[in-house]
PDB file of C-alpha atoms in Angstrom:
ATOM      1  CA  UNK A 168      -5.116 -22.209  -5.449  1.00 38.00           C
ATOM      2  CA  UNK A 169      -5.383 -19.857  -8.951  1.00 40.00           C
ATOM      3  CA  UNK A 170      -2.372 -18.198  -7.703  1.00 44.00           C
ATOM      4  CA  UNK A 171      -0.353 -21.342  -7.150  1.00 43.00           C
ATOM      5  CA  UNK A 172      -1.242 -23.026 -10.458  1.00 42.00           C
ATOM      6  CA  UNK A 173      -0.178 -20.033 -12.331  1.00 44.00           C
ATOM      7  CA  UNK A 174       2.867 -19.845 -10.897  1.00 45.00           C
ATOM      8  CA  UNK A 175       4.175 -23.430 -11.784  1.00 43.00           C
ATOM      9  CA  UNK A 176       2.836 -22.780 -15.322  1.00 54.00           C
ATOM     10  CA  UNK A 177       5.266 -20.092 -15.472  1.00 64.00           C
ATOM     11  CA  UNK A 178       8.343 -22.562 -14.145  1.00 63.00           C
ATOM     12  CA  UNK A 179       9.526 -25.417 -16.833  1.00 57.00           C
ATOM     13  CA  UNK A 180      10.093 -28.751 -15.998  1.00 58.00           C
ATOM     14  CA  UNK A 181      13.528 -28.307 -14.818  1.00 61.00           C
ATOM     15  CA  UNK A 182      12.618 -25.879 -12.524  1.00 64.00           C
ATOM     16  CA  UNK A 183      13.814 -22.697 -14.385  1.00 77.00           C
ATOM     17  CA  UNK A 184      11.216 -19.866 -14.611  1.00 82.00           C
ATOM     18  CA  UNK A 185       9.113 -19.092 -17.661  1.00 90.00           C
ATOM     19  CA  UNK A 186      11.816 -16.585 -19.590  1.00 94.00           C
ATOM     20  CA  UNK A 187       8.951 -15.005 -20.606  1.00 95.00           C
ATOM     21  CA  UNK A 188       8.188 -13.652 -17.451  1.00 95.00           C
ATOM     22  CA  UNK A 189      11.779 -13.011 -16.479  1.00 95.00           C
ATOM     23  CA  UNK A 190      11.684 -10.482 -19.299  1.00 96.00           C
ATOM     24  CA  UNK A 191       8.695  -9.483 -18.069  1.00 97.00           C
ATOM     25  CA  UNK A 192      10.003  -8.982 -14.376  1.00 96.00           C
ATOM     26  CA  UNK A 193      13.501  -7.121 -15.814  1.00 97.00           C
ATOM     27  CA  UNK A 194      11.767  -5.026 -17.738  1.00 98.00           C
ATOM     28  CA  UNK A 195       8.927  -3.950 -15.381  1.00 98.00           C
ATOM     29  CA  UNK A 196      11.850  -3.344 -12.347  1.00 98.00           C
ATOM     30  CA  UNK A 197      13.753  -0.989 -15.247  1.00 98.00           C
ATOM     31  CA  UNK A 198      11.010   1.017 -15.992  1.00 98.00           C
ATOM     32  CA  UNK A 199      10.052   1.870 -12.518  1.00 98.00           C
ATOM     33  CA  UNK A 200      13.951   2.976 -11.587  1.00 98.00           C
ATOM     34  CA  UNK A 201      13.931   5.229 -14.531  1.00 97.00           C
ATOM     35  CA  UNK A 202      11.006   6.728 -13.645  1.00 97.00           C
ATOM     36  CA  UNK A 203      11.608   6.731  -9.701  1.00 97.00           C
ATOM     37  CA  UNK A 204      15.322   8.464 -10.963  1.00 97.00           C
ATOM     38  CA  UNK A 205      13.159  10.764 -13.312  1.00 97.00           C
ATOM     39  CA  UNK A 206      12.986  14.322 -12.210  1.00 95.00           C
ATOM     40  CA  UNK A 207      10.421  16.107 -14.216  1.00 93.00           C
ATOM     41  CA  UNK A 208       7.024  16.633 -13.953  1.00 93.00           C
ATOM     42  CA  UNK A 209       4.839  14.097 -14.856  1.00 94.00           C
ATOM     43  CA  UNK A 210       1.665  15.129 -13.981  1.00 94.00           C
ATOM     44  CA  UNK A 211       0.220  11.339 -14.568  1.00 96.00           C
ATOM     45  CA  UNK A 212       3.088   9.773 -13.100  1.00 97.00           C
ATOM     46  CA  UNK A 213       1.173   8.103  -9.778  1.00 97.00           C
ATOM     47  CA  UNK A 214      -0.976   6.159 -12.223  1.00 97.00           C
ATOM     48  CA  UNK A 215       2.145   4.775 -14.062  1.00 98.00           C
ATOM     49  CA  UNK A 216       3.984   3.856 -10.884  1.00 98.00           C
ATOM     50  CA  UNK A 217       0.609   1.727  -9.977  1.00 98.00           C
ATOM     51  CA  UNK A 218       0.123   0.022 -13.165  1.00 98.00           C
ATOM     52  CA  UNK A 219       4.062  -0.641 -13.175  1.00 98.00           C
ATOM     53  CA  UNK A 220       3.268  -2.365  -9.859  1.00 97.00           C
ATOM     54  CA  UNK A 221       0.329  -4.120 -10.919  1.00 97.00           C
ATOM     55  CA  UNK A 222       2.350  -5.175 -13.942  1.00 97.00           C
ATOM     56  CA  UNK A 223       5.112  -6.742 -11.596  1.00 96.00           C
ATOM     57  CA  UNK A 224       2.374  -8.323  -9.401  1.00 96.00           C
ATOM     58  CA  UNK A 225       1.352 -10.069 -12.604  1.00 94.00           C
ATOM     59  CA  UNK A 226       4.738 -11.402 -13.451  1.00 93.00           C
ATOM     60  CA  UNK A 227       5.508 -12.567  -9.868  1.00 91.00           C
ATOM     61  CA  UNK A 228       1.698 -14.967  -9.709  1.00 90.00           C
ATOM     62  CA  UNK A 229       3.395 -16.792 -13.020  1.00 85.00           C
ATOM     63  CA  UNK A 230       2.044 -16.533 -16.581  1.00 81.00           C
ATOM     64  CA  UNK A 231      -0.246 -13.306 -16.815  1.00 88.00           C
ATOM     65  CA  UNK A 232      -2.834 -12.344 -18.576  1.00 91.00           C
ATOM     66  CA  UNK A 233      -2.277 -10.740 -21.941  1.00 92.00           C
ATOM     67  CA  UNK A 234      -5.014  -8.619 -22.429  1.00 94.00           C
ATOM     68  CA  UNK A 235      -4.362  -7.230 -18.862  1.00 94.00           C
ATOM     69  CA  UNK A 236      -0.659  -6.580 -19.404  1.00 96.00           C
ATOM     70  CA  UNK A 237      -1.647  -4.768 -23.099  1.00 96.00           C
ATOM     71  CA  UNK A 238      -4.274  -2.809 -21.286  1.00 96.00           C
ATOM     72  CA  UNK A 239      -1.668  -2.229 -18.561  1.00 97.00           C
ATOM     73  CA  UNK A 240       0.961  -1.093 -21.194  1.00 97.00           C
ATOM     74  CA  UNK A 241      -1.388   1.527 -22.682  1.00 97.00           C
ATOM     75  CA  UNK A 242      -1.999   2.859 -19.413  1.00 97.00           C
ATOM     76  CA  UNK A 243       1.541   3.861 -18.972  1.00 97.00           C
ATOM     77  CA  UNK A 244       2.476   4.699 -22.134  1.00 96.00           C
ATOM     78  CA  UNK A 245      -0.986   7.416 -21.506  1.00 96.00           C
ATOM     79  CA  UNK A 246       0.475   8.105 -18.246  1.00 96.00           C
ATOM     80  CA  UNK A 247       4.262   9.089 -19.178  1.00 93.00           C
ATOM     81  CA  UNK A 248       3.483  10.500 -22.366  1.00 87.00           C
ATOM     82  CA  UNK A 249       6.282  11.211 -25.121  1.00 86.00           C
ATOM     83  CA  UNK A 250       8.862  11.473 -22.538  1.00 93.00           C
ATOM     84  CA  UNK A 251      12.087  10.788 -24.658  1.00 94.00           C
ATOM     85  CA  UNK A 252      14.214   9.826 -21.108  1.00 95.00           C
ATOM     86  CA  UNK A 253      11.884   6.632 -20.592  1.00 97.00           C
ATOM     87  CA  UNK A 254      11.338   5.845 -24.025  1.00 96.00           C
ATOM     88  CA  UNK A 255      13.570   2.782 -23.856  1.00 97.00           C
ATOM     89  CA  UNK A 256      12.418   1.127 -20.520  1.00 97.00           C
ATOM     90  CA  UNK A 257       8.844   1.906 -21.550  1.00 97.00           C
ATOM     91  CA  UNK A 258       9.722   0.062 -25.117  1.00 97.00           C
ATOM     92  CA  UNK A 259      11.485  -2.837 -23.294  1.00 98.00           C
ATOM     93  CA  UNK A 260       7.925  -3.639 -21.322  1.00 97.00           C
ATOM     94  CA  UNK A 261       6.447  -3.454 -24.404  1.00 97.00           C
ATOM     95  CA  UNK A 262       8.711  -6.018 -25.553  1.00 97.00           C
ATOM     96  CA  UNK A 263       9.025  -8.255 -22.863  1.00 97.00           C
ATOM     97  CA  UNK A 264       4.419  -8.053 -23.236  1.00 96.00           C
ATOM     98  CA  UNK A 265       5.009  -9.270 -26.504  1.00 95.00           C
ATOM     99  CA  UNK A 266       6.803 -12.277 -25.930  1.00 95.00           C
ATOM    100  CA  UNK A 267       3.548 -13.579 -24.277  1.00 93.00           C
ATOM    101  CA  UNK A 268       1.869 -13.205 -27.926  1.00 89.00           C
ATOM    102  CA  UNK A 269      -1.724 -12.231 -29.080  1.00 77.00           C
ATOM    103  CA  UNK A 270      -4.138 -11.990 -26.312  1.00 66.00           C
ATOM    104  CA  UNK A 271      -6.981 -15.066 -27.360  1.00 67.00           C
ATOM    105  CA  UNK A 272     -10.246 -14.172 -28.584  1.00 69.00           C
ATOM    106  CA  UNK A 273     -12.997 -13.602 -26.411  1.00 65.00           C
TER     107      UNK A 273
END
């Protein structure tokens, strides 16, 4: 029931999805091809594969949670390191995250 609620808050009224979260989506999918097509050795990179799927998991159950998708961006930024070849897919997540502005106060 969660699930189902978050997903219509992430479709408008017409019925187009949140473009938010279609950023989100786009980006997430880039990052993991250019690091599935990346060839070097990334000693970290099974944790950044995971969080890049729990990162798309969050997009596709609607509006996610923003401290979990910052927490989620620091893991793979940990994970890949200063590898220059993913810089801009890793930056694009980062963007697309920020669209969803400042995680609330606890």
């Amino acid at each position: 029931m969660v699930k189902d609620v978050a997903a219509r808050a992430a479709v408008d009224d017409d019925g187009t999805l949140d473009p938010r979260v279609s950023a989100l989506r786009a980006a997430v999918a880039r990052c993991r091809r250019e690091l599935a097509g990346y060839r070097g050795n990334l000693p970290d990179r099974h944790i950044a594969e995971d969080e890049l799927s729990a990162l798309a998991a969050a997009a596709d159950a609607g509006v996610p949670d923003v401290p979990r998708l910052r927490r989620g961006l620091l893991v793979i930024a940990g994970a890949l390191g200063s590898v220059s070849a993913l810089a801009g897919a890793l930056t694009e997540v980062r963007r697309a995250i920020e669209l969803f502005g400042t995680p609330r106060p606890r």
